[in-house]
Coordinates of C-alpha atoms (C1' of nucleotides) in Angstrom, one line a residue:
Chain D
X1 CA -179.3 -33.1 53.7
X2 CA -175.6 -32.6 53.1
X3 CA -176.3 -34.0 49.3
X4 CA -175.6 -31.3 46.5
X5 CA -177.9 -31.8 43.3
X6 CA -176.0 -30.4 40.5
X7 CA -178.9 -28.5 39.3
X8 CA -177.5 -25.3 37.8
X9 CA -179.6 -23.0 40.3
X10 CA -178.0 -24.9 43.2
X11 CA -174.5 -24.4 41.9
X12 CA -175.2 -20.8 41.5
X13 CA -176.7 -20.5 44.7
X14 CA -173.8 -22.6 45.8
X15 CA -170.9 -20.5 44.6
X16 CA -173.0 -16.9 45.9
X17 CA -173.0 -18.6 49.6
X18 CA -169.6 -19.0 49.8
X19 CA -167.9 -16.8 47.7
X20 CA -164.8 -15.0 49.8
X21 CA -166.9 -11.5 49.1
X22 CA -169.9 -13.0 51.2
X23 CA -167.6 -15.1 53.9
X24 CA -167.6 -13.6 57.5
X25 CA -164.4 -14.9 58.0
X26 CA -162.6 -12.6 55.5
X27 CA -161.1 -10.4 57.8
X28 CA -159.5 -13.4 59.5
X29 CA -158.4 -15.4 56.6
X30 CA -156.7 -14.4 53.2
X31 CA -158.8 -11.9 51.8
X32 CA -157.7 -9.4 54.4
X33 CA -157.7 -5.8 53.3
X34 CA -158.3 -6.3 49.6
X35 CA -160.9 -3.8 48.2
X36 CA -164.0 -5.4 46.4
X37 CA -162.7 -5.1 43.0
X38 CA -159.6 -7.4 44.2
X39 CA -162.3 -9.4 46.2
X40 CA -164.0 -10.3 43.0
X41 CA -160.4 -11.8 41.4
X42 CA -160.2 -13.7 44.3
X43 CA -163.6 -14.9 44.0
X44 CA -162.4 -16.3 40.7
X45 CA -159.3 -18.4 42.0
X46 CA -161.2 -20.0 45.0
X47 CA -162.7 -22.2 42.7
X48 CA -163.1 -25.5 44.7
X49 CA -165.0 -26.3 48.0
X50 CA -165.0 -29.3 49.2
X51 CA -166.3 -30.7 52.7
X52 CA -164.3 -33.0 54.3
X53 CA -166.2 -35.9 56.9
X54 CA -164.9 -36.0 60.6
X55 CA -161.8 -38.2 60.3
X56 CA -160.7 -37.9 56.5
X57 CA -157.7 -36.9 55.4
X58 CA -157.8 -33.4 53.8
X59 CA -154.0 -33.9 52.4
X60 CA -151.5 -36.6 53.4
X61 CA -147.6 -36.1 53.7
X62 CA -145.9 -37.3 50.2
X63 CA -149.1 -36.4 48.3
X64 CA -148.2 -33.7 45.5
X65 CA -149.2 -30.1 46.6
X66 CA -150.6 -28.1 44.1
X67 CA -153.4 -26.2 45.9
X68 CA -153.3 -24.1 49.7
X69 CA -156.9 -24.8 52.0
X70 CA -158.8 -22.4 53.4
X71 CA -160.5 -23.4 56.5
X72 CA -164.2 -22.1 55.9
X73 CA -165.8 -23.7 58.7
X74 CA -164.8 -27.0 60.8
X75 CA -161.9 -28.1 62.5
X76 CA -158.4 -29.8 61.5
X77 CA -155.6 -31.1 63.0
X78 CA -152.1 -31.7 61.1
X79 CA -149.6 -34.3 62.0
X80 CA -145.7 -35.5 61.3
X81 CA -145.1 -39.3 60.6
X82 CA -141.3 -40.1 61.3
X83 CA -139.7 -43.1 59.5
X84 CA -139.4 -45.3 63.1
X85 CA -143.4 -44.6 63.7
X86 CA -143.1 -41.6 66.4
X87 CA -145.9 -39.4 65.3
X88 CA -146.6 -35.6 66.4
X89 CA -149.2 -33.2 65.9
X90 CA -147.8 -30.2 64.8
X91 CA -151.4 -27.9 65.0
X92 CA -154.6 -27.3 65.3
X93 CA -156.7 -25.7 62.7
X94 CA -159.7 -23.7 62.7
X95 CA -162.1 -21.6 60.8
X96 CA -160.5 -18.3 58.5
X97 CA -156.9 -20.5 58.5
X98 CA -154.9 -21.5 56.5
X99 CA -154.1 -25.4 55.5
X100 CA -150.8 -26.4 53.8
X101 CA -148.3 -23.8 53.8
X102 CA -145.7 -26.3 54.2
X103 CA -145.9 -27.8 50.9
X104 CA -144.9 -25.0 49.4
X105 CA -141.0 -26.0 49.9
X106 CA -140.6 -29.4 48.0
X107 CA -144.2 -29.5 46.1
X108 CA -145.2 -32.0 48.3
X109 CA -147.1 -31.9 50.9
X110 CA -144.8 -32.8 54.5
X111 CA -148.1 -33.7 57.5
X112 CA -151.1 -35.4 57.4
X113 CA -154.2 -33.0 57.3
X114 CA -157.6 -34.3 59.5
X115 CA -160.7 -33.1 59.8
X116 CA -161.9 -33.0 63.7
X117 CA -165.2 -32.5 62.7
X118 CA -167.2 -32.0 59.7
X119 CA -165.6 -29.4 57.8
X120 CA -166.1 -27.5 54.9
X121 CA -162.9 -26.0 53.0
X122 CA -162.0 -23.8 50.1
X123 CA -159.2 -24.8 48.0
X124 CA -156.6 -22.1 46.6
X125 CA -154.6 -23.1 43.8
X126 CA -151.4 -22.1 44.3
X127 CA -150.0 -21.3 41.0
X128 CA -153.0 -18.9 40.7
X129 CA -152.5 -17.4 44.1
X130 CA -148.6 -16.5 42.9
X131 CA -149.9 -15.2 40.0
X132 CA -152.7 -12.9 41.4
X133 CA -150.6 -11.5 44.2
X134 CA -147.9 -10.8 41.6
X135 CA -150.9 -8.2 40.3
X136 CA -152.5 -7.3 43.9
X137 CA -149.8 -6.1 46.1
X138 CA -152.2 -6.4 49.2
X139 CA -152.7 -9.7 48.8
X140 CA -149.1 -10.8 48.3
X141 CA -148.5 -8.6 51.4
X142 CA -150.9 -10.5 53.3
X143 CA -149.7 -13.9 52.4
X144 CA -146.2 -12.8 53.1
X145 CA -148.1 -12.0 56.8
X146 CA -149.6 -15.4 57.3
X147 CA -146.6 -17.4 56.1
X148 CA -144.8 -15.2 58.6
X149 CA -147.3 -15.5 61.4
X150 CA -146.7 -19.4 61.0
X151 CA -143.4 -19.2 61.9
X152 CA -143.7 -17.2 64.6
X153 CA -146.7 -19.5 65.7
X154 CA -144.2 -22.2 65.3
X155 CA -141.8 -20.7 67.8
X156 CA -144.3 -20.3 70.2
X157 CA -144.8 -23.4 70.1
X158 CA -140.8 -24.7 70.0
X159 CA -140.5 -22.4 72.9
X160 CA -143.3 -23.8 75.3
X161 CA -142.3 -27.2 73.8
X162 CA -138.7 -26.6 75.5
X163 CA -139.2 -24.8 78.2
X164 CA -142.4 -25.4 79.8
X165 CA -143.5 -27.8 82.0
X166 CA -146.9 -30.1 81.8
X167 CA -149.3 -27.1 83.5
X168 CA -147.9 -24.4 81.8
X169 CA -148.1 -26.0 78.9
X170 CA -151.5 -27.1 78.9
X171 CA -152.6 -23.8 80.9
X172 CA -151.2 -21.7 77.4
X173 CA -153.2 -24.6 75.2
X174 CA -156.2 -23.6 76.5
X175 CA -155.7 -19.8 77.0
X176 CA -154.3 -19.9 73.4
X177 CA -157.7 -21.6 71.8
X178 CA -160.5 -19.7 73.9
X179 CA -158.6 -16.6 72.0
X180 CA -158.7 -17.8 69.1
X181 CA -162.9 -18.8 69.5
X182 CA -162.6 -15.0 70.7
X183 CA -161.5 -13.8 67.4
X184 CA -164.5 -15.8 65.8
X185 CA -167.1 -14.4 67.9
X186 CA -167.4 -17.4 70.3
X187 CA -167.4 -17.4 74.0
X188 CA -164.1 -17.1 75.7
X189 CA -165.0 -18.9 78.4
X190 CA -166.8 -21.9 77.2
X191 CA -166.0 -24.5 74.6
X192 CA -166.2 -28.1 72.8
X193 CA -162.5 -29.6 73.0
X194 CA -162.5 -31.5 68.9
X195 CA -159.7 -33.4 70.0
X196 CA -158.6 -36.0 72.8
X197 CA -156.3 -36.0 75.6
X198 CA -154.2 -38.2 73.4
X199 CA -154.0 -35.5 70.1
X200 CA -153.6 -33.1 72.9
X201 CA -150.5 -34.5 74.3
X202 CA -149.1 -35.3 71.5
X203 CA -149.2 -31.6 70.4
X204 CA -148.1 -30.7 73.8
X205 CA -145.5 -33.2 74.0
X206 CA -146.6 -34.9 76.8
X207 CA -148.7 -38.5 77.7
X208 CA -152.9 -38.2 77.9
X209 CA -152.3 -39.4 80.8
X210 CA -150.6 -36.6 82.1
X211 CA -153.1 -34.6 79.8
X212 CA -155.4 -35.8 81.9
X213 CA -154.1 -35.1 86.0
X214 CA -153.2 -31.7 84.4
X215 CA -157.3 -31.1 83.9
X216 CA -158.2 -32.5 87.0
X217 CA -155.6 -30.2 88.8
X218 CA -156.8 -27.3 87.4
X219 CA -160.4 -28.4 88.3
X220 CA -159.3 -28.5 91.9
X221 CA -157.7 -25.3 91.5
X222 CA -160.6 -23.8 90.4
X223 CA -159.3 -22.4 87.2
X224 CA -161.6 -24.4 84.9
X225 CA -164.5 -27.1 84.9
X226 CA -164.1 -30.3 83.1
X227 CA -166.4 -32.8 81.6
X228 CA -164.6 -34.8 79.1
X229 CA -164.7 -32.1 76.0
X230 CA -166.6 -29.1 77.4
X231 CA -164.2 -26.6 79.2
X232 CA -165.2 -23.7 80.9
X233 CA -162.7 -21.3 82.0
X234 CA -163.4 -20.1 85.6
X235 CA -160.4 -17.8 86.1
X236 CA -158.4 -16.7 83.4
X237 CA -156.0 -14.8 85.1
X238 CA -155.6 -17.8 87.4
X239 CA -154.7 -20.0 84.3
X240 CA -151.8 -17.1 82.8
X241 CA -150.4 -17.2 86.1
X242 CA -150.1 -20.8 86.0
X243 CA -148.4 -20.4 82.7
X244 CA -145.3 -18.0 83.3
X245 CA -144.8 -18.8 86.9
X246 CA -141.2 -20.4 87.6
X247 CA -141.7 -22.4 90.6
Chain F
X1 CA -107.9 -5.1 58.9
X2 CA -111.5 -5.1 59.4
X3 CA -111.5 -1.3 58.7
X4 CA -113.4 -0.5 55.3
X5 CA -111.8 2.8 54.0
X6 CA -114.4 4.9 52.4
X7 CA -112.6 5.3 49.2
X8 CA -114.5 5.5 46.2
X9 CA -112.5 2.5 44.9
X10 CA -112.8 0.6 47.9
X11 CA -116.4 0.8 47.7
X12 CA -116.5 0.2 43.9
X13 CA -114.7 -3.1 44.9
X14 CA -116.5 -3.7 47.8
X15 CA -119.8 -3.5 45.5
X16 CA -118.6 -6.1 43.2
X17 CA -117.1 -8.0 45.2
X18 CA -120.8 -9.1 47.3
X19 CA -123.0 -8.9 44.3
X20 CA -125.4 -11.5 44.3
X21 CA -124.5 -12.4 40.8
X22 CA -120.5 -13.1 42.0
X23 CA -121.5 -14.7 45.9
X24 CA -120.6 -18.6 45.6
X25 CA -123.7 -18.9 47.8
X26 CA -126.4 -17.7 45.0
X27 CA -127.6 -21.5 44.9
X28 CA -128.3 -21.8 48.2
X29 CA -129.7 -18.7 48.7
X30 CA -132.8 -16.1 47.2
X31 CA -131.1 -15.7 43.9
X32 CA -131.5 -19.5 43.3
X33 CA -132.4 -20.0 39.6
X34 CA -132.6 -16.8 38.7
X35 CA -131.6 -15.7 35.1
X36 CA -128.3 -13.0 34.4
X37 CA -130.6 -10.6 33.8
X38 CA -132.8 -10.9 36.8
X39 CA -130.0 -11.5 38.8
X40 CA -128.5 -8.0 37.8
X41 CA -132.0 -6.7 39.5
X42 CA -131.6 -8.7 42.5
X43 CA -128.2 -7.1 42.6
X44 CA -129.8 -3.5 42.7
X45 CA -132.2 -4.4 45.8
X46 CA -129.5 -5.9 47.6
X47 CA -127.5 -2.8 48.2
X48 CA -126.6 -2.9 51.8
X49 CA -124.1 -4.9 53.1
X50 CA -123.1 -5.1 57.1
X51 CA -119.9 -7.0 59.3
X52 CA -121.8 -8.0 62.6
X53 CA -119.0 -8.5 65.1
X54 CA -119.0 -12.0 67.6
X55 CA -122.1 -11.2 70.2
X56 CA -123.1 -8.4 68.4
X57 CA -127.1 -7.9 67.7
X58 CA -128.3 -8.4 64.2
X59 CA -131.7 -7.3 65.4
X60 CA -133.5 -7.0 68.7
X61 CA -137.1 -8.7 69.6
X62 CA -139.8 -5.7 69.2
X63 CA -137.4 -3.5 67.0
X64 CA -139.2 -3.0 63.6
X65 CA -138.6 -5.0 60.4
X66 CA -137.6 -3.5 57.2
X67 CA -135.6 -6.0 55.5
X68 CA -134.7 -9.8 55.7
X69 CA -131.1 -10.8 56.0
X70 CA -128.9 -13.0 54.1
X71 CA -126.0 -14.3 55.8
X72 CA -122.9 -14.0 53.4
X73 CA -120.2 -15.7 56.0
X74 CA -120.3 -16.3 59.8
X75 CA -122.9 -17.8 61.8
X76 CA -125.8 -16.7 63.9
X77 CA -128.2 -17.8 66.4
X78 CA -132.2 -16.4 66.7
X79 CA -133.6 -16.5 70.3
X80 CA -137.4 -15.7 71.6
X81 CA -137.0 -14.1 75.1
X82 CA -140.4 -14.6 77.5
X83 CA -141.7 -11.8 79.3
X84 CA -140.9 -13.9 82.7
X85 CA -137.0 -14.4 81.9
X86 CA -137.2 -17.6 80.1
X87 CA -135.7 -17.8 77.0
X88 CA -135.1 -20.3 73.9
X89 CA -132.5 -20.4 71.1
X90 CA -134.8 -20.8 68.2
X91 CA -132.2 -21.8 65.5
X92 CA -128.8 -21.3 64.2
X93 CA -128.1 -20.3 60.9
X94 CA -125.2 -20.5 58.7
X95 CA -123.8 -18.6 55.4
X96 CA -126.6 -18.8 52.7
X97 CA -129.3 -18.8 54.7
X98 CA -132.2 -16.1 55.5
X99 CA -132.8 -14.0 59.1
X100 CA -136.0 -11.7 59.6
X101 CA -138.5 -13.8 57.9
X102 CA -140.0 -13.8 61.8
X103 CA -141.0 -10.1 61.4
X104 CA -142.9 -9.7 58.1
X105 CA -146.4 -11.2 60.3
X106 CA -145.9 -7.8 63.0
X107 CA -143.7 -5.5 61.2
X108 CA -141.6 -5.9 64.1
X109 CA -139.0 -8.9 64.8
X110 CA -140.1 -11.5 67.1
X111 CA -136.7 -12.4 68.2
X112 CA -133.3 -11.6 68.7
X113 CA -130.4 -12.6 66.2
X114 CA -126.9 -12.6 67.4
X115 CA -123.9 -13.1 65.6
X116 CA -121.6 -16.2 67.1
X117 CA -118.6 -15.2 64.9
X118 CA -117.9 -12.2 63.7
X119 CA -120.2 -12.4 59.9
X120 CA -121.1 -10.4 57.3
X121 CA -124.7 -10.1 55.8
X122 CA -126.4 -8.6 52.9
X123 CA -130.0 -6.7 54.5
X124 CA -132.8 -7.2 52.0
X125 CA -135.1 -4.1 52.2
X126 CA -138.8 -5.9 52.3
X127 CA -140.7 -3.6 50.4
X128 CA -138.0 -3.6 47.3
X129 CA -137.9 -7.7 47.9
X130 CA -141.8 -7.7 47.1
X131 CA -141.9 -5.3 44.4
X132 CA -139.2 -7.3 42.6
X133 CA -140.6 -10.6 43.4
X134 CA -144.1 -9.2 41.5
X135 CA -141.9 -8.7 38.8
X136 CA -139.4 -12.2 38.7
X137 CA -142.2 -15.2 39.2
X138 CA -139.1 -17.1 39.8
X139 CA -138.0 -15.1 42.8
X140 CA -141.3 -14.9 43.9
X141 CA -142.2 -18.7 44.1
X142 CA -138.4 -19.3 45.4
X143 CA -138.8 -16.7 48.2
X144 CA -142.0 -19.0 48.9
X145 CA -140.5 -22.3 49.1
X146 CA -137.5 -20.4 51.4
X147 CA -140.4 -19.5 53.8
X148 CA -142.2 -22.5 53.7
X149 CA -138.6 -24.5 54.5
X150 CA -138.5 -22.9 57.6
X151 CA -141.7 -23.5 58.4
X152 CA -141.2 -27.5 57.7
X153 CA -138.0 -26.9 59.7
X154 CA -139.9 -25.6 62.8
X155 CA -141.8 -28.8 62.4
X156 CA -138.6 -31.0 62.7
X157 CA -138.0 -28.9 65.6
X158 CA -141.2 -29.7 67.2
X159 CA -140.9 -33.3 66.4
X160 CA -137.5 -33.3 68.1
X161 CA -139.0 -31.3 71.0
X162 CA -141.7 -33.4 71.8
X163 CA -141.1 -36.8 70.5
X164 CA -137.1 -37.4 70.9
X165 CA -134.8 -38.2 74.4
X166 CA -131.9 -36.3 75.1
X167 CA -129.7 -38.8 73.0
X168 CA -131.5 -38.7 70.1
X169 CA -132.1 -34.8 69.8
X170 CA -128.5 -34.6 70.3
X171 CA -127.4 -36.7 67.4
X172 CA -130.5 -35.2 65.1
X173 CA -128.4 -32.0 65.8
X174 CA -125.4 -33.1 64.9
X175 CA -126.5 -35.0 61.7
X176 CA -128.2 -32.1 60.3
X177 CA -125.2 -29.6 60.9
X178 CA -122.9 -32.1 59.1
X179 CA -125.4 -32.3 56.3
X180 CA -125.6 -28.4 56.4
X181 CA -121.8 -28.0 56.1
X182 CA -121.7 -30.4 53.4
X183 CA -124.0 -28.4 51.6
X184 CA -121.2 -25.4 51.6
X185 CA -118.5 -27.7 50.6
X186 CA -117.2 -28.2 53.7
X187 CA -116.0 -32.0 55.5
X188 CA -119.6 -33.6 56.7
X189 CA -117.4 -35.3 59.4
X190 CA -115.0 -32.8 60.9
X191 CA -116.0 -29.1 62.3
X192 CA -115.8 -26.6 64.9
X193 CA -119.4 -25.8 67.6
X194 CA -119.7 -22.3 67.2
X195 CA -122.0 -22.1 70.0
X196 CA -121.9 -23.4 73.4
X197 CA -123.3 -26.6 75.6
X198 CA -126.1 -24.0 77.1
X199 CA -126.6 -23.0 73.4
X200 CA -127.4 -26.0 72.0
X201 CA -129.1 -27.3 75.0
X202 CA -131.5 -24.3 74.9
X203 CA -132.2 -25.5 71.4
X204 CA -133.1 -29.0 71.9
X205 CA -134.8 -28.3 75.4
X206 CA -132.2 -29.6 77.6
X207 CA -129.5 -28.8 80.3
X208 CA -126.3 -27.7 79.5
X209 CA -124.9 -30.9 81.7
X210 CA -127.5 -33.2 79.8
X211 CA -125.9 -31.9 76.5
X212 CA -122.4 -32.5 77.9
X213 CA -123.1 -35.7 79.3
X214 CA -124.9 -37.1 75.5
X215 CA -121.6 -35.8 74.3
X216 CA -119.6 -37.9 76.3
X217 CA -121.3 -41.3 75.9
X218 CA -121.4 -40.3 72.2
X219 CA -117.3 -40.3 72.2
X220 CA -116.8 -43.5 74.9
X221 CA -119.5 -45.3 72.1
X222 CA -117.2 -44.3 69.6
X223 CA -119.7 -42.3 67.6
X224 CA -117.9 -39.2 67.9
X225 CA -114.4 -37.4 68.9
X226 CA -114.7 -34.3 70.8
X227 CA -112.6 -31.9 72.1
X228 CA -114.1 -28.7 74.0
X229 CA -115.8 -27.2 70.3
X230 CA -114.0 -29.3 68.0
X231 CA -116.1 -32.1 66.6
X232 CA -114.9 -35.1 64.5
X233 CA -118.2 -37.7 63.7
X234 CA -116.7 -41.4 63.1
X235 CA -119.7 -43.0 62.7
X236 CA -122.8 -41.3 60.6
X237 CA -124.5 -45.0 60.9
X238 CA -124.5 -44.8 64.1
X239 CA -125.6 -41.6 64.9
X240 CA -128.6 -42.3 62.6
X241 CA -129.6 -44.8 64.3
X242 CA -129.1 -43.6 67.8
X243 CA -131.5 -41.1 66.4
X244 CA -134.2 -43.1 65.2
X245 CA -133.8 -46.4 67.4
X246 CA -136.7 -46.2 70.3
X247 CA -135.6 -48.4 73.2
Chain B
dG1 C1' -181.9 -52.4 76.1
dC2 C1' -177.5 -54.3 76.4
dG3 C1' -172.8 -55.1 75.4
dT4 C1' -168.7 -53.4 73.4
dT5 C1' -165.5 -50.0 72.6
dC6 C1' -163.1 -45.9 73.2
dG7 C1' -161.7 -42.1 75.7
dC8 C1' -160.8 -40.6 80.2
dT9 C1' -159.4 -40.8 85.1
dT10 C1' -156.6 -42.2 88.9
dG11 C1' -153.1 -44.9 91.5
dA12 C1' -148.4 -47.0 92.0
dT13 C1' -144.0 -47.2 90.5
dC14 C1' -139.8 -46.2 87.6
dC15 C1' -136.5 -43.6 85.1
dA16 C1' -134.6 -39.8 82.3
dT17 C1' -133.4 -35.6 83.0
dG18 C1' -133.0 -31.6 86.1
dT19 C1' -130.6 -29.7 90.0
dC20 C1' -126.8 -28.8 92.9
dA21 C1' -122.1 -28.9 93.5
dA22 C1' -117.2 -29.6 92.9
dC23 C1' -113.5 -29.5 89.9
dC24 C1' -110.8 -28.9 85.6
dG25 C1' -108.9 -27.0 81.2
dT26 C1' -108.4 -23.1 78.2
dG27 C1' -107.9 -18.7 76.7
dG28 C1' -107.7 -13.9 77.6
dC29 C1' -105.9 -10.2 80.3
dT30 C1' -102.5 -7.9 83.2
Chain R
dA1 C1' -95.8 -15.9 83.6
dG2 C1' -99.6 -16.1 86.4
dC3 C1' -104.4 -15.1 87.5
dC4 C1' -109.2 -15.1 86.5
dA5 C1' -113.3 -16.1 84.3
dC6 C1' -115.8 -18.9 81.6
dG7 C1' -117.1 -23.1 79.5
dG8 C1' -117.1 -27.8 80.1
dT9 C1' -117.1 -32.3 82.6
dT10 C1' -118.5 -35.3 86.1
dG11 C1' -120.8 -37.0 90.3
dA12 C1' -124.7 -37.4 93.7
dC13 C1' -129.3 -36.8 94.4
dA14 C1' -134.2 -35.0 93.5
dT15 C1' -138.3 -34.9 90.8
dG16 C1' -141.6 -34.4 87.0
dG17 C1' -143.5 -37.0 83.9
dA18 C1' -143.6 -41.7 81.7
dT19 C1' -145.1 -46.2 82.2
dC20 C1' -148.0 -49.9 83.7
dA21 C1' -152.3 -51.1 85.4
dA22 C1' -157.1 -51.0 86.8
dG23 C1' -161.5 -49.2 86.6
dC24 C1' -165.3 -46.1 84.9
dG25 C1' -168.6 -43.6 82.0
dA26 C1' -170.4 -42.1 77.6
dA27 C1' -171.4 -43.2 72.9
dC28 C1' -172.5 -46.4 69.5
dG29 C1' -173.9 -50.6 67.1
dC30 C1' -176.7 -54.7 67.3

DNA sequence: GCGTTCGCTTGATCCATGTCAACCGTGGCT
DNA sequence: AGCCACGGTTGACATGGATCAAGCGAACGC
């Protein structure tokens, strides 16, 4: 299990399963809006899938960047190494996003990219994605949308980073990924955490252990139940509240 | 002065006067290595040009997007306003460099620019920008790396955010304005705020009397001289390593 | 099955920055 | 010239979150 025989039937087989025509997370990830005959060009460029292990590096900052990653399933988390050793983690990824937008600027990549869990990911050359959006105008549209949406993400989180305090910010961490499981068809009230009180706090810009008495508060509250990496959000309302209320 | 008299001439002149192909900033700015000839069809798109008065709105979050901005002279600040009355300065921007980019993702801008001098700026209509950039490679792939800059700039922001003490955000301001002035050919060491202490502490998430105080430990050290808005930096070493020195 | 490790929780204390308040300098307006 | 408003500086005090430290439970390797 996991091993791939290059036996040509497998390939084939291979390449059918997980071709961007057949994925279910089309509508959330590049291929947005394209009609099938563009879907079949695109087909063409998403050459390479790879699966990455729990822990591997899918990119690392300094490494040349030559290709954008598709999430396909799994989860990632990307991260900044300063010169004096401070480290941050500028994201969490999931499934139908998008992987190493930054390297565009200086054609080399600028984070770390980790896989949280096992992870399987499509690889989008870049050259060849200039070139075919150049031809399909939705597509370059669409990029254009998602390079956008990743700065406004980014502001989102600049702005909770300078003006929130620890339960707001931790309140809109959780509100903002049980949406996002939402948009893949997974509970919004229930999920596996993939990364620790430390990754979170270092996202958040705050210690694990203040991580930590921020969950337990909200258990108290009544806003969620805790057991290490399984959340379940008891009062949603409760937790938005907690998240734009000046004390 | 100030008054633009509808005059054929005037206009004529005007015309010629901001074409991209004439604007000392074309090298820091979308038509970066662009050939004569497709710089003579940049200079077609970019038709309109617009004086935005000190504290005048650029754009307003919510209003809808239709073009990108280049800024020709002055200087501006972008701010993301919270539905519950907080609000952050999400970057200041000088001549060269690109507003909107926020408002491709929603069709609508996602923030608020505001002009901190009165400035002049050349608007970009979208749709034209992406047409034309289907049919210059070289504008395409350059208006890629401008986006994917200020994505990698949000993540120095984050960094700063959630890593860096009031001290060290302060100078990491500082040093990157000098290095940004520099890049316009003007003195790295010596220049004039053109926003204020609640400005710039909104930026780096701080109090306008945390950002005053940083500034006056920064002069009795000897690091600086300043005088209300007037900033003189005496010692880049020692900025850099206020910056980067954990304690 | 047992020990080790890692991630998490909780408590006690400290410190950087926020908050509140007074005052001052500058520039604009009358 | 004189007043006023705004931006900036500085001080005294409050506090949220960091830091230090101890202990605990779950997962994993032997």
């Amino acid at each position: 299990m996991g091993q791939i025989h290059p036996l040509k039937e497998e390939v084939t087989l291979e390449v059918i399963k997980t071709a961007c025509s057949n994925c279910n997370l089309r509508e959330l990830c590049l291929p947005y809006g394209l009609s099938e005959e563009e879907l079949d060009k695109l087909d063409d460029l998403v050459s390479t899938r790879r699966r990455v292990k729990r822990g591997e590096h899918l990119y690392r900052a300094g490494s040349p960047f030559d290709a954008i990653y598709a999430i396909r399933s799994g989860f990632f988390k990307t991260d900044v190494l300063l010169e004096d050793g401070r480290d941050q983690v500028t994201g969490f990824q999931m499934a139908g996003e998008l992987l190493g937008l930054d390297g565009i600027s200086t054609e080399h990549h600028t984070c770390n990219a980790i896989a949280l869990e096992d992870s399987e990911i499509c690889a989008i050359p870049f050259p060849h994605l200039e070139s075919l959006s150049r031809d399909i105008p939705t597509l370059q549209h669409h990029f254009h949308k998602v390079m956008s949406r990743e700065i406004v993400r980014d502001h989102g989180v600049m702005m909770l980073l300078g003006t929130m305090r620890a339960e707001e910010r931790l309140a809109a961490f959780l509100l903002n990924l049980s949406q996002r499981f939402t948009a893949r068809g997974f509970s919004h009230a229930e999920f596996y955490l993939r990364m620790t009180r430390e990754e979170i706090g270092s996202y958040l810009g705050l210690k694990l252990e203040t991580v930590s008495r921020a969950f337990s508060r909200f258990q108290e509250e009544g806003h969620i139940a805790v057991q290490q990496k399984h959340i379940r959000i008891l009062n949603v309302s409760g937790l938005k509240a907690l998240m734009n209320h000046r004390p």
